[in-house]
Amino acid sequence: MTSAARVARRQDVIVEGEFSFTADDFARIASILYDTAGIALPESKATLVYSRLAKRLRALGLESFHAYCGLVGSNEGLDERQAMLAALTTNVTRFYREPHHFEHLREHVIAPAAAAVRRGGRLRLWSAGCSTGQEPYSIALTILSVIPEAPQLDVRILATDIDPNVVRTAREGVYSEDLVEPIPASLRSQWLQRDDRDRKLWSIGPAARSLITFNELNLMGSWPMKGKFQTIFCRNVVIYFDEPTQEKVWGRFASCLLPGGRLYIGHSERVSYAGSPFINDGLTSYQLPQGGAR
Ligand SMILES: C[S@@+](CC[C@H](N)C(=O)[O-])C[C@H]1O[C@@H](n2cnc3c(N)ncnc32)[C@H](O)[C@@H]1O
């Protein structure tokens, strides 16, 4: 392609609509998303990007994506970059998503650790990319189903996400009736309660809440945690990252897991890069050797 053709191509409108949206605008947005969150957006997602961000343009009174790109690329655009990220990330989640993971967790992590934890041992789990909280609360309920006295013991779940909005919702821990449906009835009646303000809503009870610390954390940034984990859940998060970024994240997870530690990933994800220390130990569950990561 000649350079004149390339310039013309960049100015091509790629989605027709209320606002002008060119290939160049798309490339600028995709590059900000990649640099800040590691998320790789192919141009085939242009219509999705347009529809999710058109609301932001309207709210800001902007006339074009060109103006929007100017804002999110500027020093003053920090808040809007955050709003753009929230608009473009997918937060779909549910309680006991992929129930076999929670059965596996109960059988291979929690039950074997129970005696040591009761003697004062430490149990640490991390839900990385926790979205609105259903994943870490499912982990907490799984723990409580084996160790009901866990809140009095040294058991902690760290739950993190890049998007402050979902972290806020997760921390609130209040869900509608249809969302709590996948929680086994016996666990729901024991560890959740009807919300005082609206009886149609369910609130996570104090025991499950007390096990979890929610924090904002970008997996692309630095990780302040010092201690290592027995288990990490990072499901349906890296699916949006390109391969080199995924491998980097897997490697960083390996270095913050204890020997024999486990990593649960989404059903369409794989940890299969050259030199990976993980051993596949079941459907989308990976384990470090007892000797730890090399
Ligand atoms: C589809 S949800 C998955 C939620 C949950 N893990 C599950 O499987 O049900 C993906 C989550 O990853 C978060 N996310 C995307 N990029 C991230 C990053 N760079 N650092 C931390 N979280 C990120 C999104 O905000 C979103 O809440």
GROMACS .gro file of C-alpha atoms and ligand atoms in nm:
model
  321
    1MET     CA    1   0.000   0.000   0.000
    2THR     CA    2   0.139   0.346  -0.084
    3SER     CA    3   0.162   0.597   0.198
    4ALA     CA    4  -0.116   0.807   0.033
    5ALA     CA    5  -0.338   0.498   0.023
    6ARG     CA    6  -0.253   0.424   0.387
    7VAL     CA    7  -0.356   0.778   0.494
    8ALA     CA    8  -0.680   0.745   0.294
    9ARG     CA    9  -0.745   0.406   0.454
   10ARG     CA   10  -0.699   0.551   0.804
   11GLN     CA   11  -0.962   0.808   0.727
   12ASP     CA   12  -1.213   0.555   0.595
   13VAL     CA   13  -1.537   0.551   0.790
   14ILE     CA   14  -1.559   0.197   0.929
   15VAL     CA   15  -1.895   0.222   1.103
   16GLU     CA   16  -2.178   0.435   0.964
   17GLY     CA   17  -2.391   0.612   1.221
   18GLU     CA   18  -2.465   0.923   1.422
   19PHE     CA   19  -2.092   0.987   1.481
   20SER     CA   20  -1.807   0.965   1.234
   21PHE     CA   21  -1.586   0.664   1.323
   22THR     CA   22  -1.278   0.606   1.111
   23ALA     CA   23  -1.015   0.332   1.098
   24ASP     CA   24  -0.777   0.580   1.260
   25ASP     CA   25  -1.018   0.642   1.551
   26PHE     CA   26  -1.053   0.267   1.599
   27ALA     CA   27  -0.675   0.220   1.596
   28ARG     CA   28  -0.627   0.493   1.860
   29ILE     CA   29  -0.890   0.341   2.089
   30ALA     CA   30  -0.753  -0.010   2.041
   31SER     CA   31  -0.402   0.110   2.119
   32ILE     CA   32  -0.511   0.281   2.445
   33LEU     CA   33  -0.700  -0.034   2.551
   34TYR     CA   34  -0.398  -0.253   2.474
   35ASP     CA   35  -0.153  -0.024   2.653
   36THR     CA   36  -0.365   0.015   2.966
   37ALA     CA   37  -0.538  -0.323   3.005
   38GLY     CA   38  -0.356  -0.565   2.771
   39ILE     CA   39  -0.681  -0.616   2.580
   40ALA     CA   40  -0.631  -0.674   2.206
   41LEU     CA   41  -0.922  -0.549   1.994
   42PRO     CA   42  -0.940  -0.671   1.632
   43GLU     CA   43  -1.103  -0.435   1.379
   44SER     CA   44  -1.388  -0.688   1.348
   45LYS     CA   45  -1.506  -0.546   1.684
   46ALA     CA   46  -1.550  -0.194   1.539
   47THR     CA   47  -1.931  -0.206   1.549
   48LEU     CA   48  -1.926  -0.321   1.910
   49VAL     CA   49  -1.681  -0.044   2.003
   50TYR     CA   50  -1.898   0.210   1.825
   51SER     CA   51  -2.217   0.103   2.000
   52ARG     CA   52  -2.058   0.087   2.347
   53LEU     CA   53  -1.885   0.425   2.315
   54ALA     CA   54  -2.159   0.620   2.133
   55LYS     CA   55  -2.329   0.659   2.473
   56ARG     CA   56  -2.012   0.819   2.611
   57LEU     CA   57  -1.996   1.065   2.318
   58ARG     CA   58  -2.359   1.162   2.377
   59ALA     CA   59  -2.304   1.203   2.752
   60LEU     CA   60  -1.999   1.423   2.686
   61GLY     CA   61  -2.169   1.624   2.407
   62LEU     CA   62  -1.895   1.533   2.157
   63GLU     CA   63  -1.957   1.536   1.783
   64SER     CA   64  -1.713   1.275   1.658
   65PHE     CA   65  -1.490   0.987   1.761
   66HIS     CA   66  -1.199   1.202   1.650
   67ALA     CA   67  -1.285   1.445   1.933
   68TYR     CA   68  -1.335   1.153   2.172
   69CYS     CA   69  -0.991   1.012   2.087
   70GLY     CA   70  -0.843   1.356   2.150
   71LEU     CA   71  -0.998   1.353   2.498
   72VAL     CA   72  -0.901   0.997   2.600
   73GLY     CA   73  -0.550   1.050   2.467
   74SER     CA   74  -0.497   1.371   2.667
   75ASN     CA   75  -0.368   1.424   3.022
   76GLU     CA   76  -0.713   1.549   3.123
   77GLY     CA   77  -0.870   1.231   2.986
   78LEU     CA   78  -0.781   1.001   3.276
   79ASP     CA   79  -1.140   0.966   3.406
   80GLU     CA   80  -1.274   0.913   3.056
   81ARG     CA   81  -1.007   0.651   2.983
   82GLN     CA   82  -1.139   0.468   3.288
   83ALA     CA   83  -1.499   0.505   3.164
   84MET     CA   84  -1.392   0.383   2.819
   85LEU     CA   85  -1.225   0.079   2.970
   86ALA     CA   86  -1.536   0.000   3.173
   87ALA     CA   87  -1.751   0.038   2.860
   88LEU     CA   88  -1.531  -0.190   2.651
   89THR     CA   89  -1.459  -0.472   2.898
   90THR     CA   90  -1.694  -0.766   2.929
   91ASN     CA   91  -1.810  -0.831   3.284
   92VAL     CA   92  -2.028  -1.136   3.224
   93THR     CA   93  -2.010  -1.371   3.521
   94ARG     CA   94  -2.234  -1.585   3.739
   95PHE     CA   95  -2.235  -1.780   4.063
   96TYR     CA   96  -2.084  -2.127   4.029
   97ARG     CA   97  -1.989  -2.063   3.668
   98GLU     CA   98  -1.834  -2.390   3.550
   99PRO     CA   99  -1.953  -2.578   3.861
  100HIS     CA  100  -1.692  -2.852   3.810
  101HIS     CA  101  -1.424  -2.599   3.914
  102PHE     CA  102  -1.586  -2.558   4.254
  103GLU     CA  103  -1.622  -2.934   4.301
  104HIS     CA  104  -1.254  -2.969   4.206
  105LEU     CA  105  -1.159  -2.686   4.443
  106ARG     CA  106  -1.350  -2.848   4.729
  107GLU     CA  107  -1.204  -3.192   4.667
  108HIS     CA  108  -0.844  -3.103   4.574
  109VAL     CA  109  -0.771  -2.783   4.766
  110ILE     CA  110  -1.011  -2.708   5.052
  111ALA     CA  111  -1.077  -3.057   5.193
  112PRO     CA  112  -0.707  -3.157   5.190
  113ALA     CA  113  -0.612  -2.823   5.354
  114ALA     CA  114  -0.886  -2.830   5.619
  115ALA     CA  115  -0.695  -3.009   5.895
  116ALA     CA  116  -0.387  -2.786   5.859
  117VAL     CA  117  -0.604  -2.471   5.849
  118ARG     CA  118  -0.781  -2.584   6.168
  119ARG     CA  119  -0.440  -2.617   6.333
  120GLY     CA  120  -0.363  -2.254   6.242
  121GLY     CA  121  -0.231  -2.297   5.886
  122ARG     CA  122  -0.280  -2.034   5.622
  123LEU     CA  123  -0.508  -2.061   5.316
  124ARG     CA  124  -0.489  -1.794   5.045
  125LEU     CA  125  -0.688  -1.776   4.721
  126TRP     CA  126  -0.709  -1.507   4.454
  127SER     CA  127  -0.991  -1.434   4.215
  128ALA     CA  128  -0.814  -1.226   3.949
  129GLY     CA  129  -1.069  -1.048   3.726
  130CYS     CA  130  -1.354  -1.101   3.975
  131SER     CA  131  -1.605  -0.880   3.793
  132THR     CA  132  -1.919  -0.824   4.007
  133GLY     CA  133  -1.816  -1.075   4.274
  134GLN     CA  134  -1.999  -1.396   4.189
  135GLU     CA  135  -1.668  -1.586   4.147
  136PRO     CA  136  -1.505  -1.495   4.481
  137TYR     CA  137  -1.835  -1.543   4.667
  138SER     CA  138  -1.867  -1.890   4.508
  139ILE     CA  139  -1.515  -1.964   4.632
  140ALA     CA  140  -1.610  -1.838   4.980
  141LEU     CA  141  -1.924  -2.055   4.988
  142THR     CA  142  -1.721  -2.357   4.877
  143ILE     CA  143  -1.480  -2.295   5.164
  144LEU     CA  144  -1.764  -2.249   5.414
  145SER     CA  145  -1.925  -2.573   5.298
  146VAL     CA  146  -1.612  -2.759   5.415
  147ILE     CA  147  -1.484  -2.529   5.694
  148PRO     CA  148  -1.782  -2.340   5.841
  149GLU     CA  149  -1.555  -2.178   6.101
  150ALA     CA  150  -1.322  -2.038   5.828
  151PRO     CA  151  -1.390  -1.673   5.930
  152GLN     CA  152  -1.220  -1.746   6.265
  153LEU     CA  153  -0.919  -1.908   6.091
  154ASP     CA  154  -0.636  -1.780   5.869
  155VAL     CA  155  -0.834  -1.805   5.545
  156ARG     CA  156  -0.845  -1.515   5.298
  157ILE     CA  157  -0.962  -1.462   4.942
  158LEU     CA  158  -0.828  -1.168   4.744
  159ALA     CA  159  -1.069  -1.053   4.473
  160THR     CA  160  -0.948  -0.797   4.219
  161ASP     CA  161  -1.058  -0.634   3.895
  162ILE     CA  162  -0.938  -0.347   3.680
  163ASP     CA  163  -1.285  -0.188   3.671
  164PRO     CA  164  -1.375   0.010   3.987
  165ASN     CA  165  -1.748  -0.010   3.905
  166VAL     CA  166  -1.758  -0.389   3.921
  167VAL     CA  167  -1.540  -0.393   4.232
  168ARG     CA  168  -1.793  -0.161   4.401
  169THR     CA  169  -2.083  -0.391   4.305
  170ALA     CA  170  -1.885  -0.695   4.423
  171ARG     CA  171  -1.816  -0.530   4.758
  172GLU     CA  172  -2.186  -0.448   4.802
  173GLY     CA  173  -2.264  -0.818   4.761
  174VAL     CA  174  -2.635  -0.775   4.687
  175TYR     CA  175  -2.792  -0.975   4.403
  176SER     CA  176  -3.134  -1.033   4.251
  177GLU     CA  177  -3.322  -1.360   4.295
  178ASP     CA  178  -3.239  -1.485   3.943
  179LEU     CA  179  -2.867  -1.425   3.991
  180VAL     CA  180  -2.846  -1.628   4.313
  181GLU     CA  181  -3.035  -1.919   4.153
  182PRO     CA  182  -2.718  -2.127   4.078
  183ILE     CA  183  -2.617  -2.123   4.446
  184PRO     CA  184  -2.711  -2.459   4.603
  185ALA     CA  185  -3.024  -2.403   4.817
  186SER     CA  186  -2.865  -2.528   5.140
  187LEU     CA  187  -2.571  -2.286   5.105
  188ARG     CA  188  -2.798  -1.999   5.011
  189SER     CA  189  -3.016  -2.043   5.318
  190GLN     CA  190  -2.715  -2.076   5.545
  191TRP     CA  191  -2.481  -1.804   5.413
  192LEU     CA  192  -2.701  -1.547   5.235
  193GLN     CA  193  -2.995  -1.346   5.361
  194ARG     CA  194  -3.286  -1.150   5.218
  195ASP     CA  195  -3.183  -0.786   5.186
  196ASP     CA  196  -3.339  -0.566   5.459
  197ARG     CA  197  -3.425  -0.285   5.215
  198ASP     CA  198  -3.573  -0.497   4.939
  199ARG     CA  199  -3.691  -0.851   5.015
  200LYS     CA  200  -3.657  -0.945   4.646
  201LEU     CA  201  -3.281  -0.907   4.676
  202TRP     CA  202  -3.030  -1.138   4.844
  203SER     CA  203  -2.737  -1.014   5.040
  204ILE     CA  204  -2.420  -1.216   5.098
  205GLY     CA  205  -2.399  -1.288   5.471
  206PRO     CA  206  -2.121  -1.166   5.702
  207ALA     CA  207  -1.927  -1.496   5.712
  208ALA     CA  208  -1.869  -1.514   5.336
  209ARG     CA  209  -1.799  -1.140   5.317
  210SER     CA  210  -1.545  -1.155   5.597
  211LEU     CA  211  -1.330  -1.399   5.397
  212ILE     CA  212  -1.284  -1.165   5.100
  213THR     CA  213  -1.082  -0.849   5.039
  214PHE     CA  214  -1.188  -0.662   4.723
  215ASN     CA  215  -0.941  -0.436   4.546
  216GLU     CA  216  -0.892  -0.263   4.215
  217LEU     CA  217  -0.597  -0.420   4.033
  218ASN     CA  218  -0.480  -0.408   3.673
  219LEU     CA  219  -0.315  -0.737   3.577
  220MET     CA  220  -0.086  -0.536   3.347
  221GLY     CA  221   0.047  -0.328   3.636
  222SER     CA  222   0.247  -0.417   3.944
  223TRP     CA  223   0.102  -0.661   4.196
  224PRO     CA  224   0.156  -0.542   4.552
  225MET     CA  225   0.077  -0.877   4.718
  226LYS     CA  226   0.367  -1.024   4.915
  227GLY     CA  227   0.241  -1.365   5.027
  228LYS     CA  228   0.185  -1.657   4.790
  229PHE     CA  229  -0.142  -1.828   4.709
  230GLN     CA  230  -0.256  -2.190   4.714
  231THR     CA  231  -0.503  -2.118   4.435
  232ILE     CA  232  -0.570  -1.857   4.170
  233PHE     CA  233  -0.888  -1.826   3.967
  234CYS     CA  234  -0.838  -1.624   3.649
  235ARG     CA  235  -1.123  -1.730   3.427
  236ASN     CA  236  -1.245  -1.559   3.112
  237VAL     CA  237  -1.008  -1.264   3.158
  238VAL     CA  238  -0.698  -1.334   2.946
  239ILE     CA  239  -0.922  -1.448   2.662
  240TYR     CA  240  -0.911  -1.081   2.553
  241PHE     CA  241  -0.529  -1.061   2.568
  242ASP     CA  242  -0.294  -1.155   2.286
  243GLU     CA  243  -0.074  -1.462   2.326
  244PRO     CA  244   0.248  -1.293   2.448
  245THR     CA  245   0.046  -1.103   2.710
  246GLN     CA  246  -0.130  -1.423   2.820
  247GLU     CA  247   0.203  -1.601   2.862
  248LYS     CA  248   0.338  -1.315   3.069
  249VAL     CA  249   0.035  -1.332   3.298
  250TRP     CA  250   0.059  -1.714   3.335
  251GLY     CA  251   0.427  -1.679   3.424
  252ARG     CA  252   0.350  -1.412   3.685
  253PHE     CA  253   0.078  -1.634   3.833
  254ALA     CA  254   0.324  -1.922   3.853
  255SER     CA  255   0.562  -1.707   4.055
  256CYS     CA  256   0.297  -1.611   4.309
  257LEU     CA  257   0.162  -1.962   4.364
  258LEU     CA  258   0.299  -2.192   4.633
  259PRO     CA  259   0.451  -2.525   4.524
  260GLY     CA  260   0.163  -2.753   4.425
  261GLY     CA  261  -0.060  -2.443   4.384
  262ARG     CA  262  -0.349  -2.444   4.139
  263LEU     CA  263  -0.468  -2.215   3.864
  264TYR     CA  264  -0.825  -2.232   3.729
  265ILE     CA  265  -0.887  -2.076   3.389
  266GLY     CA  266  -1.189  -2.037   3.159
  267HIS     CA  267  -1.313  -2.326   2.944
  268SER     CA  268  -1.185  -2.170   2.620
  269GLU     CA  269  -0.843  -2.082   2.762
  270ARG     CA  270  -0.524  -2.289   2.774
  271VAL     CA  271  -0.186  -2.265   2.947
  272SER     CA  272   0.030  -2.434   2.691
  273TYR     CA  273   0.330  -2.213   2.616
  274ALA     CA  274   0.682  -2.348   2.583
  275GLY     CA  275   0.846  -2.367   2.925
  276SER     CA  276   0.521  -2.346   3.122
  277PRO     CA  277   0.576  -2.491   3.470
  278PHE     CA  278   0.209  -2.591   3.499
  279ILE     CA  279   0.073  -2.943   3.466
  280ASN     CA  280  -0.282  -2.976   3.341
  281ASP     CA  281  -0.463  -3.156   3.620
  282GLY     CA  282  -0.818  -3.168   3.496
  283LEU     CA  283  -1.049  -2.970   3.279
  284THR     CA  284  -0.901  -2.616   3.273
  285SER     CA  285  -0.728  -2.664   3.607
  286TYR     CA  286  -0.349  -2.641   3.623
  287GLN     CA  287  -0.109  -2.726   3.899
  288LEU     CA  288   0.248  -2.638   3.979
  289PRO     CA  289   0.472  -2.931   4.069
  290GLN     CA  290   0.512  -2.983   4.447
  291GLY     CA  291   0.867  -2.856   4.397
  292GLY     CA  292   0.724  -2.521   4.273
  293ALA     CA  293   0.775  -2.320   3.954
  294ARG     CA  294   1.123  -2.340   3.803
  295LIG     C1  295  -1.576  -1.186   3.166
  295LIG     S1  296  -1.529  -1.122   3.322
  295LIG     C2  297  -1.486  -1.271   3.406
  295LIG     C3  298  -1.539  -1.274   3.547
  295LIG     C4  299  -1.509  -1.404   3.624
  295LIG     N1  300  -1.368  -1.429   3.632
  295LIG     C5  301  -1.580  -1.520   3.558
  295LIG     O1  302  -1.519  -1.601   3.489
  295LIG     O2  303  -1.703  -1.532   3.575
  295LIG     C6  304  -1.370  -1.050   3.282
  295LIG     C7  305  -1.324  -0.949   3.386
  295LIG     O3  306  -1.185  -0.922   3.364
  295LIG     C8  307  -1.160  -0.786   3.395
  295LIG     N2  308  -1.035  -0.744   3.329
  295LIG     C9  309  -1.011  -0.723   3.197
  295LIG     N3  310  -0.887  -0.681   3.177
  295LIG    C10  311  -0.828  -0.678   3.300
  295LIG    C11  312  -0.698  -0.642   3.345
  295LIG     N4  313  -0.602  -0.599   3.261
  295LIG     N5  314  -0.673  -0.648   3.478
  295LIG    C12  315  -0.768  -0.689   3.565
  295LIG     N6  316  -0.893  -0.724   3.528
  295LIG    C13  317  -0.921  -0.718   3.396
  295LIG    C14  318  -1.284  -0.715   3.342
  295LIG     O4  319  -1.302  -0.589   3.403
  295LIG    C15  320  -1.395  -0.816   3.376
  295LIG     O5  321  -1.458  -0.784   3.497
   0.00000   0.00000   0.00000
